[in-house]
Coordinates of C-alpha atoms and ligand atoms in Angstrom, one line a residue:
M887 CA 152.5 115.0 69.0
S888 CA 152.1 114.8 65.2
V889 CA 148.7 114.2 63.7
K890 CA 147.9 110.6 63.0
I891 CA 144.7 108.8 61.9
L892 CA 143.5 106.5 64.6
S893 CA 143.8 102.8 64.0
S894 CA 140.6 100.9 63.2
D895 CA 140.9 99.1 66.5
V896 CA 140.9 102.3 68.4
I897 CA 138.1 103.7 66.3
A898 CA 136.0 100.6 67.0
K899 CA 136.4 100.9 70.7
I900 CA 135.5 104.6 70.8
A901 CA 132.4 104.0 68.6
A902 CA 131.5 101.0 70.8
G903 CA 131.6 103.2 73.8
E904 CA 128.8 105.3 72.3
V905 CA 126.4 102.4 71.7
V906 CA 127.2 99.9 74.5
D907 CA 128.2 101.3 77.9
R908 CA 126.9 98.5 80.1
P909 CA 125.2 95.1 79.8
S910 CA 121.8 96.6 79.6
S911 CA 122.6 98.4 76.4
V912 CA 123.8 95.2 74.9
V913 CA 120.6 93.5 75.9
K914 CA 118.6 96.3 74.5
E915 CA 120.3 96.3 71.1
L916 CA 120.1 92.5 70.7
L917 CA 116.4 92.5 71.8
E918 CA 115.6 95.1 69.2
N919 CA 117.4 93.0 66.6
A920 CA 115.3 90.0 67.5
I921 CA 112.1 92.1 67.3
D922 CA 113.2 93.6 63.9
A923 CA 113.7 90.0 62.7
G924 CA 110.0 89.3 63.4
A925 CA 110.6 87.0 66.4
S926 CA 107.5 86.0 68.4
S927 CA 109.6 84.7 71.2
V928 CA 112.7 86.1 72.7
E929 CA 114.6 84.5 75.6
I930 CA 117.3 86.4 77.4
L931 CA 119.6 84.4 79.7
L932 CA 122.1 86.2 81.8
A933 CA 125.0 85.1 84.0
D934 CA 126.1 87.6 86.6
A935 CA 123.9 90.4 85.4
G936 CA 125.4 90.0 81.9
K937 CA 128.9 90.7 83.1
E938 CA 129.7 87.0 82.6
S939 CA 127.5 86.3 79.7
I940 CA 124.4 87.4 77.8
L941 CA 122.6 84.8 75.6
I942 CA 119.6 85.9 73.5
K943 CA 117.6 83.4 71.6
D944 CA 115.0 84.4 69.1
N945 CA 112.8 82.6 66.6
G946 CA 112.9 85.3 64.0
S947 CA 114.0 85.3 60.4
G948 CA 117.6 84.2 61.1
I949 CA 120.5 85.6 59.1
A950 CA 121.5 84.4 55.7
R951 CA 125.0 82.8 55.3
S952 CA 126.1 85.5 52.9
D953 CA 125.1 88.3 55.4
L954 CA 127.3 86.7 58.1
E955 CA 130.3 88.1 56.1
T956 CA 129.2 91.7 56.8
I957 CA 127.0 92.1 59.8
F958 CA 129.9 92.7 62.2
Q959 CA 131.2 95.5 60.0
R960 CA 130.4 99.1 60.8
H961 CA 127.2 100.5 59.2
A962 CA 126.2 97.0 58.0
T963 CA 122.4 97.0 58.1
S964 CA 119.6 95.4 56.2
K965 CA 117.1 97.9 57.5
I966 CA 117.7 101.1 55.5
R967 CA 119.3 101.8 52.1
S968 CA 118.9 105.6 51.8
M969 CA 118.0 108.8 53.6
E970 CA 114.4 108.4 52.3
D971 CA 114.1 105.1 54.2
L972 CA 115.0 107.0 57.4
D973 CA 111.8 109.0 57.0
N974 CA 109.7 105.9 56.9
L975 CA 111.5 103.9 59.5
S976 CA 109.5 101.0 60.9
S977 CA 112.4 99.0 62.4
M978 CA 114.1 99.7 65.7
G979 CA 117.6 99.5 64.2
F980 CA 118.9 101.3 61.3
R981 CA 122.5 102.4 62.1
G982 CA 124.2 99.1 61.6
E983 CA 126.3 99.8 64.6
A984 CA 125.2 97.5 67.3
L985 CA 126.8 94.2 66.2
Y986 CA 129.9 96.0 65.2
S987 CA 130.2 97.7 68.5
I988 CA 129.4 94.7 70.6
G989 CA 131.8 92.6 68.6
A990 CA 134.6 95.1 69.2
V991 CA 134.4 94.8 73.0
S992 CA 133.4 91.2 73.7
A993 CA 133.5 87.6 72.6
V994 CA 130.5 86.8 70.4
T995 CA 129.1 83.4 69.4
L996 CA 126.3 83.8 66.9
K997 CA 124.4 80.8 65.7
T998 CA 121.9 81.0 62.9
N999 CA 120.7 79.1 59.8
G1000 CA 123.0 76.2 60.5
W1001 CA 126.1 78.3 61.0
Q1002 CA 128.2 79.5 63.9
L1003 CA 130.2 82.6 63.7
N1004 CA 132.7 83.7 66.4
V1005 CA 134.0 87.3 66.8
R1006 CA 136.2 88.5 69.6
G1007 CA 137.6 92.1 70.1
G1008 CA 136.4 93.0 66.5
E1009 CA 138.3 90.0 65.0
R1010 CA 136.5 87.3 63.1
L1011 CA 137.6 84.0 64.6
G1012 CA 135.8 81.6 62.3
L1013 CA 132.7 80.4 60.7
Q1014 CA 131.6 76.8 61.0
P1015 CA 128.5 74.6 60.6
S1016 CA 126.3 74.4 63.7
A1017 CA 123.4 72.2 64.6
V1018 CA 121.2 74.8 66.4
P1019 CA 119.1 76.8 66.2
E1020 CA 116.3 75.3 64.1
R1021 CA 114.8 78.7 63.5
G1022 CA 116.0 82.2 64.3
T1023 CA 119.2 83.3 65.9
H1024 CA 121.1 82.6 69.1
I1025 CA 123.7 85.2 70.0
E1026 CA 125.9 85.0 73.1
I1027 CA 128.0 87.8 74.4
A1028 CA 130.8 86.8 76.8
Q1029 CA 133.8 88.7 78.3
L1030 CA 132.1 92.1 77.9
F1031 CA 134.6 94.9 77.9
F1032 CA 137.5 92.5 78.2
N1033 CA 139.6 94.8 76.1
T1034 CA 138.4 98.1 77.6
P1035 CA 139.4 97.6 81.3
A1036 CA 138.3 101.1 82.3
R1037 CA 134.7 100.4 81.2
R1038 CA 134.8 97.0 82.8
K1039 CA 135.9 98.5 86.0
F1040 CA 133.0 100.9 86.1
L1041 CA 130.3 98.2 85.9
K1042 CA 128.1 98.4 88.9
N1043 CA 127.0 95.8 91.3
T1044 CA 124.7 93.0 90.2
T1045 CA 121.6 94.8 91.6
S1046 CA 122.2 98.0 89.7
E1047 CA 123.1 96.2 86.4
M1048 CA 120.1 93.9 86.7
T1049 CA 117.8 96.9 87.4
A1050 CA 119.2 98.6 84.3
I1051 CA 118.6 95.5 82.2
L1052 CA 115.1 95.1 83.5
N1053 CA 114.4 98.8 82.7
A1054 CA 115.7 98.2 79.2
V1055 CA 113.7 95.0 78.6
L1056 CA 110.3 95.9 80.2
P1057 CA 109.2 98.5 77.7
Y1058 CA 109.3 96.0 74.9
G1059 CA 107.2 93.7 77.0
L1060 CA 104.6 96.4 77.4
I1061 CA 104.4 97.4 73.7
Y1062 CA 104.5 93.9 72.3
P1063 CA 101.9 91.9 74.2
Q1064 CA 102.0 89.2 71.5
L1065 CA 105.7 88.6 72.1
R1066 CA 106.8 85.9 74.5
L1067 CA 109.5 87.6 76.5
A1068 CA 111.5 85.8 79.1
L1069 CA 114.4 87.0 81.2
T1070 CA 116.4 84.7 83.3
H1071 CA 119.3 85.6 85.6
N1072 CA 121.7 82.9 86.9
S1073 CA 119.0 80.3 86.0
R1074 CA 116.3 82.1 88.0
S1075 CA 113.3 83.6 86.1
V1076 CA 113.1 87.3 86.5
L1077 CA 110.4 88.0 83.9
D1078 CA 108.2 85.7 82.0
F1079 CA 105.6 87.3 79.7
R1080 CA 103.5 84.9 77.9
P1081 CA 101.9 86.1 74.6
T1082 CA 98.5 87.6 75.1
P1083 CA 96.2 89.3 72.6
N1084 CA 95.2 91.8 75.3
R1085 CA 97.6 94.6 75.9
L1086 CA 95.9 95.7 79.1
D1087 CA 96.5 92.2 80.5
R1088 CA 100.2 92.5 79.6
I1089 CA 100.5 95.9 81.2
A1090 CA 98.7 94.8 84.3
H1091 CA 101.0 91.8 84.6
A1092 CA 104.1 94.1 84.3
F1093 CA 102.6 96.7 86.7
N1094 CA 101.5 94.0 89.1
C1095 CA 98.0 95.4 89.3
A1096 CA 94.6 94.4 88.2
A1097 CA 93.6 95.1 84.6
K1098 CA 90.5 96.9 86.0
D1099 CA 92.8 99.4 87.7
L1100 CA 94.1 100.6 84.3
I1101 CA 92.3 103.3 82.3
E1102 CA 92.7 103.3 78.6
T1103 CA 91.9 106.3 76.5
E1104 CA 92.7 107.4 72.9
Q1105 CA 92.6 110.5 70.8
E1106 CA 93.5 111.4 67.3
L1107 CA 94.7 114.8 66.4
A1108 CA 93.8 114.8 62.8
A1109 CA 95.4 118.1 61.9
E1110 CA 98.7 117.1 63.5
G1111 CA 98.6 113.6 62.2
V1112 CA 99.1 112.3 65.7
K1113 CA 97.4 109.4 67.5
I1114 CA 97.7 109.3 71.3
R1115 CA 96.9 106.3 73.4
L1116 CA 97.1 106.6 77.2
T1117 CA 97.0 103.8 79.6
L1118 CA 96.8 105.2 83.1
G1119 CA 97.0 103.5 86.5
C1120 CA 94.0 104.7 88.5
I1121 CA 94.3 106.0 92.1
N1122 CA 94.8 102.4 93.4
V1123 CA 98.1 102.2 91.5
Q1124 CA 100.6 104.3 93.5
R1125 CA 104.4 104.1 93.5
A1126 CA 107.1 105.5 95.7
R1127 CA 109.1 106.1 92.5
R1128 CA 108.4 107.0 88.9
D1129 CA 109.3 103.5 87.9
L1130 CA 106.1 102.5 86.1
Q1131 CA 106.0 105.3 83.6
F1132 CA 106.7 104.6 80.0
I1133 CA 106.7 106.7 76.9
F1134 CA 106.7 105.3 73.3
I1135 CA 106.8 107.1 70.0
N1136 CA 106.0 104.9 67.1
N1137 CA 106.6 101.8 69.3
R1138 CA 110.0 103.0 70.3
P1139 CA 110.7 103.5 74.0
V1140 CA 111.8 107.1 74.5
D1141 CA 112.6 109.6 77.2
S1142 CA 110.7 112.8 77.3
K1143 CA 111.1 115.0 80.3
T1144 CA 108.2 117.2 79.0
I1145 CA 105.7 114.4 78.6
S1146 CA 106.8 112.9 81.9
F1147 CA 106.5 116.2 83.7
N1148 CA 103.1 117.0 82.3
L1149 CA 101.6 113.6 83.1
N1150 CA 103.0 113.6 86.6
D1151 CA 101.4 117.1 87.0
M1152 CA 98.0 115.7 86.0
Y1153 CA 98.4 112.9 88.6
K1154 CA 98.6 115.5 91.3
L1155 CA 94.8 115.8 90.7
I1156 CA 94.3 112.5 92.3
L1157 CA 97.5 111.4 94.1
P1158 CA 98.9 112.8 97.3
P1159 CA 102.4 114.4 97.3
G1160 CA 105.3 112.0 97.2
V1161 CA 103.6 109.2 95.4
Y1162 CA 103.6 108.7 91.6
G1163 CA 101.2 107.2 89.1
A1164 CA 101.8 104.5 86.5
F1165 CA 101.3 105.2 82.9
V1166 CA 102.0 104.2 79.3
V1167 CA 102.0 106.9 76.8
E1168 CA 102.0 105.8 73.1
L1169 CA 102.3 108.4 70.4
H1170 CA 101.9 107.4 66.8
L1171 CA 102.9 110.0 64.3
N1172 CA 104.1 110.4 60.9
P1173 CA 107.8 109.4 61.0
T1174 CA 108.7 112.6 59.2
N1175 CA 107.6 114.5 62.3
V1176 CA 109.9 112.7 64.7
D1177 CA 113.7 112.7 64.6
V1178 CA 115.2 109.7 66.3
N1179 CA 118.5 110.2 64.7
I1180 CA 119.9 112.2 67.5
H1181 CA 122.0 109.8 69.5
P1182 CA 123.2 106.3 68.8
T1183 CA 121.2 104.9 71.7
K1184 CA 118.1 106.5 70.2
R1185 CA 116.4 107.2 73.6
E1186 CA 116.1 111.0 73.0
V1187 CA 113.6 112.1 70.3
R1188 CA 112.5 115.4 68.9
L1189 CA 108.9 116.1 68.1
H1190 CA 107.3 118.6 65.8
G1191 CA 104.3 120.4 67.2
E1192 CA 105.2 119.2 70.7
A1193 CA 103.2 122.0 72.5
R1194 CA 99.9 120.9 70.9
I1195 CA 100.6 117.3 71.6
I1196 CA 101.3 118.1 75.2
S1197 CA 98.2 120.1 75.7
A1198 CA 96.1 117.3 74.2
L1199 CA 97.8 114.8 76.5
R1200 CA 97.0 116.9 79.5
R1201 CA 93.4 117.2 78.6
L1202 CA 93.1 113.5 77.9
A1203 CA 94.8 112.5 81.1
E1204 CA 92.8 114.9 83.2
S1205 CA 89.4 113.7 81.9
A1206 CA 90.4 110.1 82.2
L1207 CA 91.7 110.4 85.8
M1208 CA 88.9 112.6 87.0
Q1209 CA 86.1 110.8 85.4
Q1210 CA 87.2 107.2 85.5
G1211 CA 90.1 107.0 87.9
A1212 CA 89.3 109.1 90.9
I1213 CA 87.2 106.7 92.8
K1214 CA 89.1 105.3 95.7
T1215 CA 88.9 101.6 96.5
V1216 CA 87.2 101.6 99.9
F1217 CA 89.6 100.5 102.6
P1218 CA 89.6 101.5 106.3
A1219 CA 92.7 103.2 107.5
Y1220 CA 92.9 101.7 110.9
T1221 CA 91.7 98.2 111.4
I1222 CA 88.0 98.1 112.3
G1223 CA 86.3 94.8 111.9
E1224 CA 87.7 91.6 110.4
P1225 CA 89.3 91.7 106.9
V1226 CA 87.7 89.1 104.7
Q1227 CA 90.3 89.4 102.0
H1228 CA 93.3 91.4 101.2
H1229 CA 95.8 91.9 98.5
F1230 CA 98.5 94.3 97.5
N1231 CA 98.3 96.6 94.6
A1232 CA 101.3 97.9 92.7
G1233 CA 101.4 100.9 95.0
G1234 CA 101.9 99.0 98.1
I1235 CA 98.6 99.8 99.8
V1236 CA 96.9 96.9 101.4
R1237 CA 93.3 97.0 100.5
H1238 CA 91.1 95.3 102.9
S1239 CA 87.5 94.5 102.0
F1240 CA 85.4 94.6 105.0
N1241 CA 82.1 92.9 105.8
D1242 CA 80.8 96.1 107.3
G1243 CA 81.6 98.2 104.2
G1244 CA 84.5 99.9 105.9
Q1245 CA 85.2 103.6 105.4
I1246 CA 87.3 105.7 103.1
A1247 CA 90.8 106.1 104.3
E1248 CA 93.7 108.2 103.3
P1249 CA 96.1 106.6 100.9
A1250 CA 99.7 106.1 102.0
L1251 CA 101.7 109.2 102.7
S1252 CA 98.7 111.3 101.9
Y1253 CA 97.8 114.4 103.7
S1254 CA 95.6 117.3 102.8
P1255 CA 97.6 120.3 101.9
G1256 CA 97.6 123.2 104.3
S1257 CA 94.2 124.7 104.3
S1258 CA 93.6 128.3 103.4
L1259 CA 93.4 129.1 107.1
F1260 CA 97.2 129.0 107.1
D1261 CA 97.2 132.2 105.0
M1262 CA 95.4 134.0 107.8
D1263 CA 96.4 134.6 111.2
Q1264 CA 96.4 131.2 112.8
H1265 CA 99.8 130.1 114.1
L1266 CA 101.7 127.0 113.3
F1267 CA 103.5 125.6 116.3
K1268 CA 107.3 125.5 116.2
A1269 CA 109.2 123.5 118.7
D1270 CA 109.3 126.5 120.8
N1271 CA 109.4 126.3 124.6
S1272 CA 106.8 128.9 125.2
L1273 CA 104.4 127.1 123.0
K1274 CA 105.3 123.9 124.7
T1275 CA 104.5 125.4 128.0
R1276 CA 101.2 127.0 126.8
F1277 CA 100.1 123.7 125.2
A1278 CA 101.1 121.8 128.4
Q1279 CA 98.9 124.2 130.5
A1280 CA 95.9 124.2 128.1
R1281 CA 92.6 122.9 129.4
Y1282 CA 91.2 120.0 127.5
I1283 CA 87.7 120.7 126.1
G1284 CA 86.9 117.6 124.3
Q1285 CA 87.2 115.4 121.2
W1286 CA 85.6 116.5 118.0
I1287 CA 84.4 114.0 115.3
N1288 CA 86.8 111.5 116.8
K1289 CA 89.6 113.2 114.9
F1290 CA 90.6 116.4 116.6
L1291 CA 91.3 117.2 120.3
L1292 CA 90.4 120.7 121.4
F1293 CA 92.2 122.6 124.1
E1294 CA 91.8 126.2 125.4
E1295 CA 94.6 128.4 126.7
G1296 CA 94.2 132.1 127.3
K1297 CA 92.5 133.5 124.2
S1298 CA 93.6 130.6 122.0
L1299 CA 92.0 127.4 120.8
F1300 CA 94.5 124.6 120.2
V1301 CA 93.4 121.9 117.7
V1302 CA 95.3 118.7 117.8
D1303 CA 95.2 116.3 114.9
Q1304 CA 95.0 113.1 116.8
H1305 CA 96.4 111.0 114.0
A1306 CA 99.3 113.2 113.2
A1307 CA 100.2 113.5 116.9
Q1308 CA 100.1 109.7 117.3
E1309 CA 102.3 109.4 114.2
R1310 CA 104.9 111.7 115.7
I1311 CA 104.9 109.8 119.0
M1312 CA 105.1 106.4 117.4
F1313 CA 107.8 107.6 114.9
E1314 CA 110.0 108.8 117.8
K1315 CA 109.4 105.6 119.8
F1316 CA 110.4 103.4 116.8
R1317 CA 113.4 105.6 116.1
N1318 CA 114.5 105.1 119.8
Q1319 CA 114.0 101.3 119.5
I1320 CA 116.2 101.3 116.4
E1321 CA 118.9 103.4 118.0
N1322 CA 118.9 101.2 121.1
G1323 CA 119.0 98.1 118.9
K1324 CA 115.9 96.7 120.6
I1325 CA 113.1 96.4 118.1
E1326 CA 109.9 94.9 119.4
I1327 CA 108.8 92.2 117.1
Q1328 CA 105.5 90.4 116.5
P1329 CA 105.1 87.2 114.6
L1330 CA 102.2 87.3 112.1
L1331 CA 99.7 84.5 112.6
T1332 CA 98.8 84.7 108.9
P1333 CA 101.8 85.8 106.9
T1334 CA 101.3 89.0 104.8
L1335 CA 101.8 88.2 101.2
V1336 CA 103.5 90.7 99.0
K1337 CA 103.6 90.3 95.3
L1338 CA 106.8 91.9 93.9
T1339 CA 107.5 93.3 90.6
A1340 CA 110.6 92.0 88.9
S1341 CA 112.7 95.0 89.9
E1342 CA 111.5 94.9 93.5
H1343 CA 112.5 91.2 93.6
I1344 CA 116.1 92.1 92.5
V1345 CA 116.4 94.5 95.4
Y1346 CA 114.7 92.1 97.8
D1347 CA 117.2 89.4 97.1
D1348 CA 119.9 91.9 98.0
I1349 CA 118.5 93.2 101.3
K1350 CA 116.7 90.2 102.7
D1351 CA 119.2 89.8 105.5
K1352 CA 119.0 93.4 106.5
L1353 CA 115.2 93.1 106.6
D1354 CA 115.5 90.2 109.0
S1355 CA 117.6 92.3 111.3
L1356 CA 114.9 95.0 111.3
G1357 CA 112.3 92.5 112.5
I1358 CA 110.8 92.0 109.0
E1359 CA 111.3 88.3 108.5
T1360 CA 110.3 87.0 105.1
T1361 CA 110.2 83.8 103.2
Q1362 CA 109.7 83.1 99.5
F1363 CA 106.0 82.2 98.9
D1364 CA 106.0 81.5 95.2
S1365 CA 108.1 82.7 92.3
D1366 CA 107.0 86.4 92.6
T1367 CA 105.4 86.6 96.0
I1368 CA 107.1 86.8 99.4
A1369 CA 105.5 86.1 102.8
I1370 CA 106.2 88.4 105.7
Q1371 CA 106.4 86.3 108.8
T1372 CA 107.2 88.9 111.5
Q1373 CA 106.9 92.6 111.8
P1374 CA 108.1 95.3 114.2
V1375 CA 105.2 96.0 116.6
L1376 CA 105.2 99.7 115.9
L1377 CA 104.7 99.4 112.1
K1378 CA 101.1 99.7 111.1
D1379 CA 101.4 98.3 107.7
V1380 CA 104.5 96.2 107.3
G1381 CA 103.7 95.5 103.7
K1382 CA 103.8 99.1 102.8
A1383 CA 106.9 99.7 104.8
L1384 CA 108.6 96.8 102.9
R1385 CA 107.5 98.1 99.5
T1386 CA 108.8 101.6 100.3
L1387 CA 112.1 100.0 101.2
L1388 CA 112.3 98.0 98.0
A1389 CA 111.5 101.2 96.0
G1390 CA 114.2 103.2 97.5
D1391 CA 117.3 104.3 95.7
D1392 CA 120.5 102.6 96.7
V1393 CA 118.8 100.5 99.3
A1394 CA 121.4 97.8 99.0
R1395 CA 124.0 100.3 100.3
C1396 CA 121.9 101.6 103.2
D1397 CA 122.7 100.6 106.7
R1398 CA 120.2 99.1 109.0
H1399 CA 119.5 102.3 110.7
T1400 CA 118.6 104.2 107.5
L1401 CA 116.4 101.4 106.3
A1402 CA 114.6 101.3 109.6
S1403 CA 113.9 105.0 109.6
R1404 CA 112.6 104.8 106.0
A1405 CA 110.4 101.9 106.9
C1406 CA 108.9 103.7 109.8
K1407 CA 108.3 106.8 107.9
A1408 CA 106.1 104.8 105.6
S1409 CA 104.1 103.0 108.2
I1410 CA 103.3 104.0 111.8
V1411 CA 100.7 102.6 114.1
S1412 CA 97.8 105.0 114.3
G1413 CA 95.6 106.1 117.3
D1414 CA 92.2 105.0 118.6
P1415 CA 89.3 107.0 119.9
L1416 CA 90.5 108.5 123.2
N1417 CA 89.0 109.0 126.7
P1418 CA 90.2 112.1 128.7
A1419 CA 92.8 110.0 130.6
Q1420 CA 94.2 108.8 127.3
V1421 CA 94.2 112.3 125.9
E1422 CA 96.3 113.5 128.8
H1423 CA 98.6 110.6 128.2
Q1424 CA 98.9 111.5 124.5
R1425 CA 99.6 115.1 125.4
R1426 CA 102.4 114.1 127.7
E1427 CA 103.9 111.7 125.2
L1428 CA 103.7 114.3 122.5
L1429 CA 105.3 117.0 124.7
A1430 CA 108.1 114.5 125.4
C1431 CA 108.9 114.2 121.7
Q1432 CA 112.0 115.9 120.3
D1433 CA 109.9 117.5 117.6
P1434 CA 106.3 117.5 118.9
F1435 CA 104.6 119.9 116.6
T1436 CA 105.0 118.3 113.2
C1437 CA 104.2 114.8 112.1
P1438 CA 106.9 112.7 110.4
H1439 CA 105.6 113.8 107.0
G1440 CA 106.1 117.4 108.0
R1441 CA 102.5 118.5 108.5
P1442 CA 101.4 120.1 111.8
T1443 CA 100.2 118.1 114.8
V1444 CA 98.8 121.1 116.6
I1445 CA 97.4 124.4 115.3
E1446 CA 96.4 127.4 117.2
L1447 CA 93.3 129.5 116.4
T1448 CA 93.4 132.9 118.0
E1449 CA 90.4 134.9 119.2
G1450 CA 91.2 137.5 116.6
F1451 CA 90.9 134.9 113.8
I1452 CA 87.6 133.6 115.1
D1453 CA 86.3 137.2 115.5
R1454 CA 87.1 137.9 111.9
Q1455 CA 85.1 134.8 110.8
F1456 CA 82.1 136.5 112.4
L1457 CA 82.9 139.8 110.7
R1458 CA 83.5 141.3 114.1
S1459 CA 86.6 143.2 113.4
Ligands
ADP2983 P1 120.8 97.5 62.8 O1 119.9 96.8 63.7 O2 120.9 99.0 63.0 O3 120.6 97.2 61.3 P2 122.8 95.8 63.9 O4 124.3 96.0 64.0 O5 122.1 95.7 65.2 O6 122.3 97.0 63.0 O7 122.5 94.5 63.1 C1 123.1 94.4 61.8 C2 122.2 93.5 60.9 O8 122.3 92.2 61.4 C3 120.8 93.9 60.9 O9 120.4 94.9 60.0 C4 120.1 92.5 60.6 O10 120.1 92.4 59.2 C5 121.1 91.5 61.1 N1 120.7 91.0 62.4 C6 121.2 91.3 63.6 N2 120.6 90.5 64.6 C7 119.7 89.8 64.0 C8 118.7 88.8 64.4 N3 118.6 88.5 65.7 N4 118.0 88.2 63.5 C9 118.1 88.5 62.2 N5 118.9 89.4 61.7 C10 119.7 90.0 62.6
MG2984 MG1 120.2 96.6 65.7

């Protein structure tokens, strides 16, 4: 083939592919434009997750009639004039590529300042007077990717596209509490942030937690010219995914693996493995020290002096979490007494407040890491028949602190973690019920209310029928709360199970069986204080399990302490 310069039509489509790859990137670009235009209210209205149409209404500055001639051209921007401006960037946009790209691959209707402009596939169709809007700009994108069929074909299902849109919009809601921000999908409200002067209220609203569960801390690194503000969820805000973690640099939402890794590392101080904290990191630094001009979508940034910023972040997070955030809300693990009130926090743990003061319980999925004993000579059980036989023959000595069962066999002491053993037993029972298609169901006298985040709601709409078939029947309670009406008998905490399901990846595509086993991993009925007959019963049930010597989370149910080990504790050997 001979060398030819590509036609402007092809160039436009290639360039568009860099900036807009799915509805969420269109929404993000248009939302940024509205914010740059000084809007105090932005409404986003979507049909079919933006695949049919995206309408964004703002009350910002509007666009002058004369600018309507150029804004759909490549590199048309009102935001910078020169390279120097790039060093003092205060706007979100600056490349002048969004409208050009969007116009190249969709049908756009833009209304502003009494005019309506139509562009389709990069072609300007006409400019005519228009009555609306009174103030600001309305821009509607339809037929997205109509002329790039490959891209259109790769759009994902409604849930995935909506989740991506929500992830694109939410950060702006966090960082601009004064902005009214509403997101509506197929006429149903997905997000509705009312303006508030208090940023913690806005973050709490978005995180679905109480403002008092957020810790705010700030530090200025004078030498580096960096200001750090951290807003951290305390121990009561636990997530099954890293979905409530946001990083901003100079008010721009960014991705930073380093910052994310380090903060999650600090959360290990207070959170059990497998659960994640919620945080908002805001860095303000001299624009000359940050390079946003790396990729058209501007998510990736480069920082100067990153190492020092990271170590400051770690120190700040550590002291905040340890001093202010490490106190657990008191809630009993296994129902004792009558709950007087309950509510869900963002992490899906039901917190009961009890008249009798209750007791401190383990948070969801928590377990203490293997103690140092494991390094010595005590043996962990494997599903080994000789161990099964020895444990089956062991003589029951008694129960210790209502928590451990002690058995002796030969020169060994077996210690059974009653709760872990019970979990294993219940887990296998529930799994059998699922496999046989006979799940025992219990109606709830008082429905359990679960407040969902916007993204959880999107997934919920998708899997509601599957939940029904698992014995978790739900009804809509109010716009963002659902009521659980029935639960499988073997689930200890159906609310937690439900939330774990809603947080899973690809839940919509999971079959009933996978969903059920995920649900039961999260929530299993626990045991009670046991009399010797019950202990025997538990031992028999445990030994009948396929995998008796680990709990469903992988920690041991039984440990063996040998005579040699105990001798050494007495410095005998
Ligand atoms: P950029 O945001 O990088 O400047 P865009 O292609 O997104 O490039 O927008 C081009 C120009 O159109 C902007 O610089 C701005 O002047 C104008 N514009 C776009 N959207 C709006 C809006 N909602 N309100 C006011 N002006 C807008
Ligand atoms: Mg822009």
